[in-house]
Amino acid sequence: MKASVIVFPGSNCDRDVAVSLEQAMGQKPNMVWHADSELPPSDLIVIPGGFSYGDYLRCGAIAGNAHIIRPVKEAAEKGAMVLGICNGFQVLTETGLLPGALMRNADLKFICKDAPLSVETSDTPFTKGYKQGQTISVPVAHHDGNYRADEDTLDRLEGEGRVAFRYADNPNGSARDIAGILSENKRVLGMMPHPERCADPLLGGTDGKALFTAIVEELS
Amino acid sequence: MTKPVVEKPEATPLNPYTEITPELVAEHGLSEEEYATILRALNREPSGTELGIFSAMWSEHCSYKSSKVWLKTLPTEGPQVIQGPGENAGVVDIGDGQAAIFKMESHNHPSFIEPYQGAATGVGGILRDVFTMGARPVANLNALRFGEPDHPKTRHLVGGVVAGIGGYGNCIGVPTIGGEMNFHSAYNGNILVNAMTIGVAQTNKIFYSAAAGIGNPVVYVGSKTGRDGIHGATMASAEFDDQSEEKRPTVQVGDPFTEKLLVEACLELMSSDAIVAIQDMGAAGLTSSAVEMASKGGVGIDINLDHVPTREQAMNAYEIMLSESQERMLMILEPGREDEARAIFEKWDLDFAVIGELTDTERLVLRHDGGIVCDLPLDPIGEEAPEYERPWEETPKQARLRPHEVEGTDDMLGTLKTMMASPDLCSRRWVWEQYDHMVMGDTVIRPGSDAAVVRVHGTNKGIAASTDVTPRYCFADPVEGGKQAVAEAWRNLTASGAKPLAITNCLNFGNPTKPRIMGQFAGCVTGIGEAARALDFPIVSGNVSLYNETNGVGVLPTPAIGGVGLIADLEKRMTLALPDEDDLVLLVIGNAKGHLGQSIYLREMTGKEEGAPPAVDLEAELRHGNFVRDLITDGIARAVHDVSDGGLLVTIAEMALAGKKGVALCEPKDCDHPHAFWFGEDQGRYVVALSADDADKVITTALKAKVPVTRVGKTTGDQLTIGDTNTISLTDLNDAFESWLPTFMAG
């Protein structure tokens, strides 16, 4: 399997997720610079956490229009898996690969802590390593993780089994406690929590590991 | 270019002639004697730009003129030390060809005026000090002091400072893993914001600031220069008054995104051998970096200010030289490497400009707007800055308070609950949950334990770090307080299983021209030196912040210590959290006489701040700490916490809450003053949890090693009990512990 991690100026979880991918895949992913207009052949594309372009306009807005996004969208249309974590989720909503938007946290403060999540569906290539209804603990670290979409969109997401994770104790005001959502074909996942921060027992948890393992199984 | 280029600087349209009046000299914070020295050194009147340069370089902040004589007394060497004070940051060896590079610095005055930006740029500045030496920053810490909670400005300042520290560190992607925070009325008009950064570098890839190579290009990289922060160093070297808010324009604005790009670009260029020397533009901006780099290298520097990237129109030489715009670095490159370096900085969308070259004149020559606007010999600016032996008076000793002189209590656990909900002891979760403390994927011990620990990336070793000082002790007895600050940092590292390596410090004091204040400074430095020598814990970097006074009221003497240690094998790390296991024995290591002078109990429960602080026995400290570290390394200790603010019962309560595990404590035997037993702040102590099987053996070994040890209780259930009847549920205690700060901040 071939994986690529997109690096924007201001990405800061690119190395972290590359470490988790390497542990799961047994090989290093490609680190792809935002200004490139071509994407190396990729079965998995990861858009990492951080503050792309400083998030000075609106989180993910500038990254959503970077050169590299066109080939990422093309790859997604052809069925590549795309994982957007934190800022990566924000970027995916800006590109239109996922619906909705991430607004400022309800209490207006940055929040960094372990968040208990409920796995809403195990019927996806990302989450098949979990049991539906299972509670896992995954760290969040964001200022703008408050998921918003119109009611119809939210109903559709729920109806189509596209809510991947829900917060057990909503830390940011997200509509319907949504922590992560999927595309229609369930091959694009955007989530605010950081699975790469809990895929190593030394870091205080391994609940994120099953996500990376599932991706590797799917694509191997 | 061996001779002075001009006898006297030239006036140009942008840099007209400035008449140097006594008022102008005074506005620049220079004394009459200092100005007389300038006239003697130059043998002529300085230009306005030159006066500005002297003013910045001779400010207390840049020159250490009042503190230098005392700082020279500190121990700065050891086999672990690669670079001591005098560079951008200190460097210690952590084995395997790797080094930890770290420093702490104050941003007090700007943070009081504009808390978000002041604190944010404090973080940005200290990060630059570390990555300029070739290190990737891996952890941030801080030490914060605010006024009393009910002072009208306190809530605003806490909120702004915490958001600013988070705003910068979170965006740049360096975890903020630890810190400390106190409240005291002495900081009502002058808060303290000290930021510390630790980085990791290869020992054969460390970059220094001494310029070398006549003719080598002088290169400016990073953000453009604007009119922000002009004379920040001078502001940081003066007292405050009611008009201080008018100084808001001297506070810089931070851009963590640009700094993130700057880190990556600098580290990318540093992987080649194109850089001869590099320094960040911190306090006094281009002035201090150019002067210090050239002075250290014994060379001259010739800069054309027309080539400095500026953000605003028509900036004059004075403004360009004294701007403290953030996220800028000055480098000396190997000749012919400019294009390669430029390509890297352009890739990262950063400005890159060759602005001058090194000369053999040992002079600072500045060209601007068609004229030479500054031509100064470097020696008198940098290396021969004024140095004062300020008069000082010893702080009068206070009598030792005896336990019976302090009102006791019948309700030990009720008192505990009150104390755990007090501003100085309550949970700091509200603060550190606003900091990304996990980014970089190596935070092994998170905030809230004695020391936080980050793994050295790709290895199984860890760097432990802690910031400490107890200002109320320093105020009551500067020498003992100085010792205690170092000992507590050492103890916190020890309790995490680390071998303490070295410290950085940030010495925050009032006006040094007052003998009483200078006496506090002298006493604290003396105590820090004694402890650092005894514990083999040298000082490798630091910062002095004086004039922390508003309307003549000084802060408590606050010499913040940032300790760094190494855990060789991360399997052997330790935290304060009690494991969820019944019948583990709790041992207290160390002696106690029930010392209540200057304790939190005394202040919170009786409203008094008096008496001598607890004495620090450095030999015992070393013995006890080494014993505890061995228990950790040998895998015997299951939880360890040092005894500090609040005393023994608070220590045990913190262990219970962290592990969500109850404890049954024995009533102290033959004890006339249980309040002193439970809440006394005697030093050199730890609480260790271990299995009952190990306890007897450990007690025997301890006594043989002259380490006092006492059994105090065991783990059980989910309550904290003393004796048979006194009980508090951990839920109750936790609510009290966790709720004060969020409730306070919610207003």
mmCIF file of C-alpha atoms in Angstrom, chain B residues 197-422:
data_model
loop_
_atom_site.group_PDB
_atom_site.id
_atom_site.type_symbol
_atom_site.label_atom_id
_atom_site.label_comp_id
_atom_site.label_asym_id
_atom_site.label_seq_id
_atom_site.Cartn_x
_atom_site.Cartn_y
_atom_site.Cartn_z
ATOM 1 C CA THR B 197 11.826 26.023 25.927
ATOM 2 C CA ILE B 198 13.777 22.787 25.636
ATOM 3 C CA GLY B 199 15.137 21.555 22.327
ATOM 4 C CA VAL B 200 17.117 18.569 21.163
ATOM 5 C CA ALA B 201 20.110 18.744 18.812
ATOM 6 C CA GLN B 202 22.969 16.576 17.657
ATOM 7 C CA THR B 203 26.099 17.508 19.620
ATOM 8 C CA ASN B 204 28.059 17.876 16.396
ATOM 9 C CA LYS B 205 25.433 20.226 14.940
ATOM 10 C CA ILE B 206 25.207 22.995 17.503
ATOM 11 C CA PHE B 207 25.237 26.553 16.213
ATOM 12 C CA TYR B 208 26.788 29.473 18.063
ATOM 13 C CA SER B 209 26.536 33.217 17.724
ATOM 14 C CA ALA B 210 30.150 34.394 17.377
ATOM 15 C CA ALA B 211 30.560 35.931 13.918
ATOM 16 C CA ALA B 212 33.637 34.921 11.951
ATOM 17 C CA GLY B 213 35.149 35.296 8.498
ATOM 18 C CA ILE B 214 35.995 38.787 7.246
ATOM 19 C CA GLY B 215 33.908 39.506 4.162
ATOM 20 C CA ASN B 216 31.300 36.859 4.997
ATOM 21 C CA PRO B 217 27.736 37.884 4.202
ATOM 22 C CA VAL B 218 25.407 39.084 6.960
ATOM 23 C CA VAL B 219 21.947 37.732 6.226
ATOM 24 C CA TYR B 220 18.539 38.746 7.558
ATOM 25 C CA VAL B 221 15.757 36.140 7.494
ATOM 26 C CA GLY B 222 12.210 35.831 8.767
ATOM 27 C CA SER B 223 9.515 38.478 9.066
ATOM 28 C CA LYS B 224 9.774 42.036 7.911
ATOM 29 C CA THR B 225 10.748 44.807 10.296
ATOM 30 C CA GLY B 226 7.968 47.087 11.484
ATOM 31 C CA ARG B 227 7.637 49.840 14.034
ATOM 32 C CA ASP B 228 6.462 47.479 16.773
ATOM 33 C CA GLY B 229 8.302 46.955 20.000
ATOM 34 C CA ILE B 230 10.672 49.879 19.559
ATOM 35 C CA HIS B 231 12.556 50.185 22.820
ATOM 36 C CA GLY B 232 11.041 47.120 24.424
ATOM 37 C CA ALA B 233 14.330 46.352 26.162
ATOM 38 C CA THR B 234 14.372 49.792 27.704
ATOM 39 C CA MET B 235 10.748 49.425 28.822
ATOM 40 C CA ALA B 236 11.625 46.120 30.418
ATOM 41 C CA SER B 237 14.275 47.927 32.413
ATOM 42 C CA ALA B 238 12.108 50.549 34.076
ATOM 43 C CA GLU B 239 9.494 50.590 36.786
ATOM 44 C CA PHE B 240 5.824 50.888 36.000
ATOM 45 C CA ASP B 241 3.390 53.564 37.085
ATOM 46 C CA ASP B 242 -0.273 54.374 36.464
ATOM 47 C CA GLN B 243 0.473 55.482 32.916
ATOM 48 C CA SER B 244 1.994 52.138 31.955
ATOM 49 C CA GLU B 245 -0.852 51.292 29.620
ATOM 50 C CA GLU B 246 0.340 54.100 27.405
ATOM 51 C CA LYS B 247 3.296 51.854 26.654
ATOM 52 C CA ARG B 248 1.096 49.397 24.787
ATOM 53 C CA PRO B 249 2.642 50.362 21.419
ATOM 54 C CA THR B 250 5.995 49.024 22.670
ATOM 55 C CA VAL B 251 4.500 45.516 22.936
ATOM 56 C CA GLN B 252 5.247 43.314 19.946
ATOM 57 C CA VAL B 253 2.740 41.195 18.093
ATOM 58 C CA GLY B 254 3.470 37.511 17.623
ATOM 59 C CA ASP B 255 2.984 35.420 14.493
ATOM 60 C CA PRO B 256 3.450 31.762 15.442
ATOM 61 C CA PHE B 257 2.751 30.633 11.883
ATOM 62 C CA THR B 258 5.747 32.562 10.574
ATOM 63 C CA GLU B 259 7.845 31.239 13.438
ATOM 64 C CA LYS B 260 6.844 27.681 12.518
ATOM 65 C CA LEU B 261 8.100 28.361 8.997
ATOM 66 C CA LEU B 262 11.244 29.919 10.438
ATOM 67 C CA VAL B 263 11.959 26.836 12.582
ATOM 68 C CA GLU B 264 11.590 24.533 9.612
ATOM 69 C CA ALA B 265 13.627 26.738 7.277
ATOM 70 C CA CYS B 266 16.435 27.255 9.804
ATOM 71 C CA LEU B 267 16.640 23.557 10.649
ATOM 72 C CA GLU B 268 16.656 22.711 6.957
ATOM 73 C CA LEU B 269 19.531 25.101 6.287
ATOM 74 C CA MET B 270 21.326 23.899 9.421
ATOM 75 C CA SER B 271 21.482 20.387 8.038
ATOM 76 C CA SER B 272 24.094 21.768 5.613
ATOM 77 C CA ASP B 273 27.267 23.584 6.646
ATOM 78 C CA ALA B 274 26.347 26.964 5.158
ATOM 79 C CA ILE B 275 25.876 28.797 8.463
ATOM 80 C CA VAL B 276 28.874 30.262 10.300
ATOM 81 C CA ALA B 277 26.921 31.903 13.107
ATOM 82 C CA ILE B 278 23.305 32.664 13.896
ATOM 83 C CA GLN B 279 21.344 34.575 16.506
ATOM 84 C CA ASP B 280 17.720 35.518 16.849
ATOM 85 C CA MET B 281 16.628 39.135 16.984
ATOM 86 C CA GLY B 282 15.130 39.256 20.436
ATOM 87 C CA ALA B 283 15.242 42.168 22.847
ATOM 88 C CA ALA B 284 16.738 45.217 21.104
ATOM 89 C CA GLY B 285 16.272 43.463 17.757
ATOM 90 C CA LEU B 286 18.841 44.012 15.047
ATOM 91 C CA THR B 287 20.946 46.093 17.422
ATOM 92 C CA SER B 288 21.652 43.370 19.930
ATOM 93 C CA SER B 289 22.064 40.579 17.401
ATOM 94 C CA ALA B 290 24.500 42.549 15.234
ATOM 95 C CA VAL B 291 26.480 43.943 18.167
ATOM 96 C CA GLU B 292 26.640 40.688 20.118
ATOM 97 C CA MET B 293 27.560 38.515 17.161
ATOM 98 C CA ALA B 294 30.321 40.842 16.025
ATOM 99 C CA SER B 295 31.624 41.471 19.560
ATOM 100 C CA LYS B 296 31.795 37.774 20.384
ATOM 101 C CA GLY B 297 33.657 37.103 17.157
ATOM 102 C CA GLY B 298 36.011 40.061 17.555
ATOM 103 C CA VAL B 299 35.091 41.384 14.120
ATOM 104 C CA GLY B 300 33.397 44.450 12.673
ATOM 105 C CA ILE B 301 30.048 44.507 10.917
ATOM 106 C CA ASP B 302 28.924 46.761 8.095
ATOM 107 C CA ILE B 303 25.194 46.799 7.379
ATOM 108 C CA ASN B 304 23.197 48.609 4.748
ATOM 109 C CA LEU B 305 19.814 49.242 6.307
ATOM 110 C CA ASP B 306 18.339 49.954 2.864
ATOM 111 C CA HIS B 307 18.381 46.186 2.373
ATOM 112 C CA VAL B 308 16.485 45.311 5.563
ATOM 113 C CA PRO B 309 12.986 44.095 4.610
ATOM 114 C CA THR B 310 10.581 46.586 6.170
ATOM 115 C CA ARG B 311 6.870 46.324 6.680
ATOM 116 C CA GLU B 312 6.248 50.053 6.786
ATOM 117 C CA GLN B 313 7.242 53.023 4.648
ATOM 118 C CA ALA B 314 10.032 55.434 5.439
ATOM 119 C CA MET B 315 11.385 53.784 8.537
ATOM 120 C CA ASN B 316 14.498 55.548 9.746
ATOM 121 C CA ALA B 317 17.688 53.940 11.005
ATOM 122 C CA TYR B 318 16.735 54.416 14.636
ATOM 123 C CA GLU B 319 13.453 52.578 14.113
ATOM 124 C CA ILE B 320 14.964 49.751 12.074
ATOM 125 C CA MET B 321 17.718 49.155 14.610
ATOM 126 C CA LEU B 322 15.457 49.265 17.665
ATOM 127 C CA SER B 323 12.359 47.529 16.325
ATOM 128 C CA GLU B 324 11.487 44.360 18.182
ATOM 129 C CA SER B 325 9.383 42.899 15.404
ATOM 130 C CA GLN B 326 9.195 39.174 16.007
ATOM 131 C CA GLU B 327 10.257 36.082 14.093
ATOM 132 C CA ARG B 328 13.532 37.423 12.692
ATOM 133 C CA MET B 329 17.058 35.977 12.704
ATOM 134 C CA LEU B 330 20.486 37.244 11.755
ATOM 135 C CA MET B 331 22.982 34.816 10.217
ATOM 136 C CA ILE B 332 26.535 34.876 8.983
ATOM 137 C CA LEU B 333 26.874 32.551 6.003
ATOM 138 C CA GLU B 334 29.863 30.924 4.403
ATOM 139 C CA PRO B 335 30.740 32.932 1.293
ATOM 140 C CA GLY B 336 28.986 31.747 -1.848
ATOM 141 C CA ARG B 337 26.222 29.893 -0.024
ATOM 142 C CA GLU B 338 23.673 32.691 -0.308
ATOM 143 C CA ASP B 339 21.690 31.221 -3.198
ATOM 144 C CA GLU B 340 21.307 27.828 -1.575
ATOM 145 C CA ALA B 341 20.126 29.465 1.643
ATOM 146 C CA ARG B 342 17.825 31.860 -0.185
ATOM 147 C CA ALA B 343 16.116 28.950 -1.959
ATOM 148 C CA ILE B 344 15.234 27.336 1.364
ATOM 149 C CA PHE B 345 13.800 30.505 2.883
ATOM 150 C CA GLU B 346 11.872 31.325 -0.267
ATOM 151 C CA LYS B 347 10.399 27.825 -0.265
ATOM 152 C CA TRP B 348 9.070 28.600 3.209
ATOM 153 C CA ASP B 349 7.773 32.032 2.051
ATOM 154 C CA LEU B 350 10.152 33.928 4.313
ATOM 155 C CA ASP B 351 12.125 37.083 3.636
ATOM 156 C CA PHE B 352 15.811 36.586 2.949
ATOM 157 C CA ALA B 353 18.156 39.511 2.468
ATOM 158 C CA VAL B 354 21.917 39.935 2.412
ATOM 159 C CA ILE B 355 22.232 43.146 4.407
ATOM 160 C CA GLY B 356 25.957 43.503 4.949
ATOM 161 C CA GLU B 357 29.284 41.876 5.557
ATOM 162 C CA LEU B 358 31.796 41.267 8.302
ATOM 163 C CA THR B 359 34.807 43.587 8.459
ATOM 164 C CA ASP B 360 38.074 43.662 10.358
ATOM 165 C CA THR B 361 37.338 47.081 11.875
ATOM 166 C CA GLU B 362 35.710 45.900 15.098
ATOM 167 C CA ARG B 363 33.172 48.648 14.443
ATOM 168 C CA LEU B 364 29.451 48.717 13.788
ATOM 169 C CA VAL B 365 28.855 50.708 10.618
ATOM 170 C CA LEU B 366 25.318 51.375 9.449
ATOM 171 C CA ARG B 367 24.543 52.811 6.038
ATOM 172 C CA HIS B 368 21.100 54.128 5.278
ATOM 173 C CA ASP B 369 19.368 56.459 2.904
ATOM 174 C CA GLY B 370 22.586 57.474 1.190
ATOM 175 C CA GLY B 371 24.671 58.196 4.288
ATOM 176 C CA ILE B 372 26.574 56.529 7.090
ATOM 177 C CA VAL B 373 24.309 56.957 10.067
ATOM 178 C CA CYS B 374 26.278 55.060 12.698
ATOM 179 C CA ASP B 375 29.923 54.249 13.130
ATOM 180 C CA LEU B 376 30.678 52.903 16.578
ATOM 181 C CA PRO B 377 33.562 50.963 18.043
ATOM 182 C CA LEU B 378 32.029 47.685 19.272
ATOM 183 C CA ASP B 379 34.045 47.241 22.420
ATOM 184 C CA PRO B 380 32.437 49.936 24.517
ATOM 185 C CA ILE B 381 28.902 48.912 23.439
ATOM 186 C CA GLY B 382 29.029 45.231 24.116
ATOM 187 C CA GLU B 383 31.892 43.927 26.141
ATOM 188 C CA GLU B 384 32.525 47.079 28.179
ATOM 189 C CA ALA B 385 28.982 47.889 29.172
ATOM 190 C CA PRO B 386 28.604 49.330 32.650
ATOM 191 C CA GLU B 387 28.763 46.946 35.570
ATOM 192 C CA TYR B 388 27.587 48.009 39.008
ATOM 193 C CA GLU B 389 28.242 46.718 42.458
ATOM 194 C CA ARG B 390 24.993 48.017 43.814
ATOM 195 C CA PRO B 391 24.803 48.524 47.562
ATOM 196 C CA TRP B 392 22.693 45.882 49.229
ATOM 197 C CA GLU B 393 21.411 45.059 52.656
ATOM 198 C CA GLU B 394 20.729 41.657 54.078
ATOM 199 C CA THR B 395 17.084 40.714 54.607
ATOM 200 C CA PRO B 396 16.472 40.544 58.378
ATOM 201 C CA LYS B 397 16.014 36.962 59.568
ATOM 202 C CA GLN B 398 12.602 36.050 60.909
ATOM 203 C CA ALA B 399 12.083 33.961 64.011
ATOM 204 C CA ARG B 400 11.150 30.325 63.542
ATOM 205 C CA LEU B 401 7.492 29.718 64.263
ATOM 206 C CA ARG B 402 6.882 26.811 66.654
ATOM 207 C CA PRO B 403 3.919 24.531 65.986
ATOM 208 C CA HIS B 404 2.189 25.608 69.217
ATOM 209 C CA GLU B 405 2.358 29.239 68.065
ATOM 210 C CA VAL B 406 0.133 28.413 65.106
ATOM 211 C CA GLU B 407 -3.544 27.830 65.704
ATOM 212 C CA GLY B 408 -4.421 24.158 65.197
ATOM 213 C CA THR B 409 -7.535 22.416 63.955
ATOM 214 C CA ASP B 410 -9.648 19.446 64.996
ATOM 215 C CA ASP B 411 -10.887 18.890 61.475
ATOM 216 C CA MET B 412 -7.867 17.799 59.493
ATOM 217 C CA LEU B 413 -9.763 16.645 56.400
ATOM 218 C CA GLY B 414 -12.059 19.680 56.320
ATOM 219 C CA THR B 415 -8.944 21.819 56.458
ATOM 220 C CA LEU B 416 -7.418 19.744 53.706
ATOM 221 C CA LYS B 417 -10.467 20.328 51.531
ATOM 222 C CA THR B 418 -10.312 24.075 52.108
ATOM 223 C CA MET B 419 -6.627 24.159 51.294
ATOM 224 C CA MET B 420 -6.973 22.028 48.166
ATOM 225 C CA ALA B 421 -9.496 24.564 46.895
ATOM 226 C CA SER B 422 -7.194 27.524 47.583
#
